[in-house]
Amino acid sequence: MDHPTQVQLLKALLTMIEQRQTSMADAIFLLPVESYTSFDQQRREQQHLFDSRPLMLGLGSQLACPGDYLTDDLSGVPVLVVRDNNGSLNAFINVCRHRGARLMDGSGNIAGAMTCPYHGWAYDLDGRLQRLNPPGSFDGLSCAERNLTRLSVMEQHGLIWLHPKPGGQIDEAEILGCLANEIRDFGFEHYSHYETRHLRRRFNWKVVIDTFLENWHFSTLHRQTVLPIFLPGINHFEGCGPHLRLVMPRRSIIEMFEQPEEQWDLLRHSAIIYVLFPNTLLVWQGDHLEVWRAFPAGPGCVDQCLIEVSLHVPTAPTSAKERAHWDKNMTLLMETVDGEDFRIARQLHKGYVSHAQQNLTFGRNEPALHHFHRAIQASIDGQ
Ligand code: FES
Ligand SMILES: [Fe+2]
């Protein structure tokens, strides 16, 4: 995000702080509870959001060197992404073309070929089958007919995007839309991956995104954790196509306003939350980046989700003191989100199916929630 944009947002925040206001929608928004409980809704979300559009996979810096690879099954399709010897990323369905065994596990570096653990067929970093083994057993077939099945993959401003369907296309201009330039300015391609955790939790995947889309619950739910750091109930919201940006000011922003405008620094004195539609959150935390990705736990799983959270830092830590700093950030993050937000979230599904009400009510002070759920609905309705 460039400095003029930071100053523009800071001026808007200063007015909000002085007038004790926050970004407001024009009217309240009622969301049918069915959005979280309906199997038909979940089927359409899987079809329109997870099976047929590019999803963010992670940061390109996680695959810094030729041969670095990672695997991912969260969207339901087992995928394998590997950096080739020219520095480009290749993506494949992580399935051997002999009899369908899973080819690679986890992440790491491939020294030679990618070798199937079942009968040993080997593929190069471009997914080409090296030979048909054993000789004479596959007469009439050529290696080229059994290369790995390719998926479209693209690296943009340090983020990896992957289309989970063979033949699916990624439109570079559409991935980040109007957020592209400000995300480019963060320079995430130079970041260092610190830690990733995977969680399986008993609530709808959209609740993970909802959790981050307002901060007026800090005063009640997060009194002991992040309330001392942030100004609750004040945030600046802006939609960008189906994506959105939400800025939450830290308390330290007040002292910054006493400095000359040239020294104003939004990045240091706020949390900036981007929803990269449909299921990814980039959470800029002043000096590092959290990436959250949320998925339904499987077909028909309206009440269970898979969550991945990763911490990315500007430079790889080189001392125990630096590691302790990032560990402390991870601990606070898990205490706050998993310990406090998700404690509430775990009770939500029971409430949804209790017939207490047909709709949830999003207030005018929760515009990011309006935007996210409208974008979901528009997408699954094919608009
Ligand atoms: S399934 Fe991979 S070599 Fe047989
Ligand atoms: Fe929270």
Coordinates of N, CA and C and ligand atoms in Angstrom, one line a residue, residues 211 217-218 222 341, ligand 2:
T211 N -15.3 -14.2 11.5 CA -14.6 -13.9 12.7 C -13.8 -12.6 12.6
H217 N -16.5 -6.7 18.8 CA -16.6 -7.7 19.9 C -15.3 -7.7 20.7
F218 N -14.3 -6.9 20.4 CA -13.1 -6.9 21.2 C -13.4 -6.5 22.6
H222 N -12.6 -10.2 23.9 CA -11.1 -10.2 23.9 C -10.5 -9.2 24.9
D341 N -12.4 -16.6 19.9 CA -13.4 -16.5 18.8 C -14.0 -17.9 18.5
Ligands
FE2 FE -12.3 -11.9 17.6

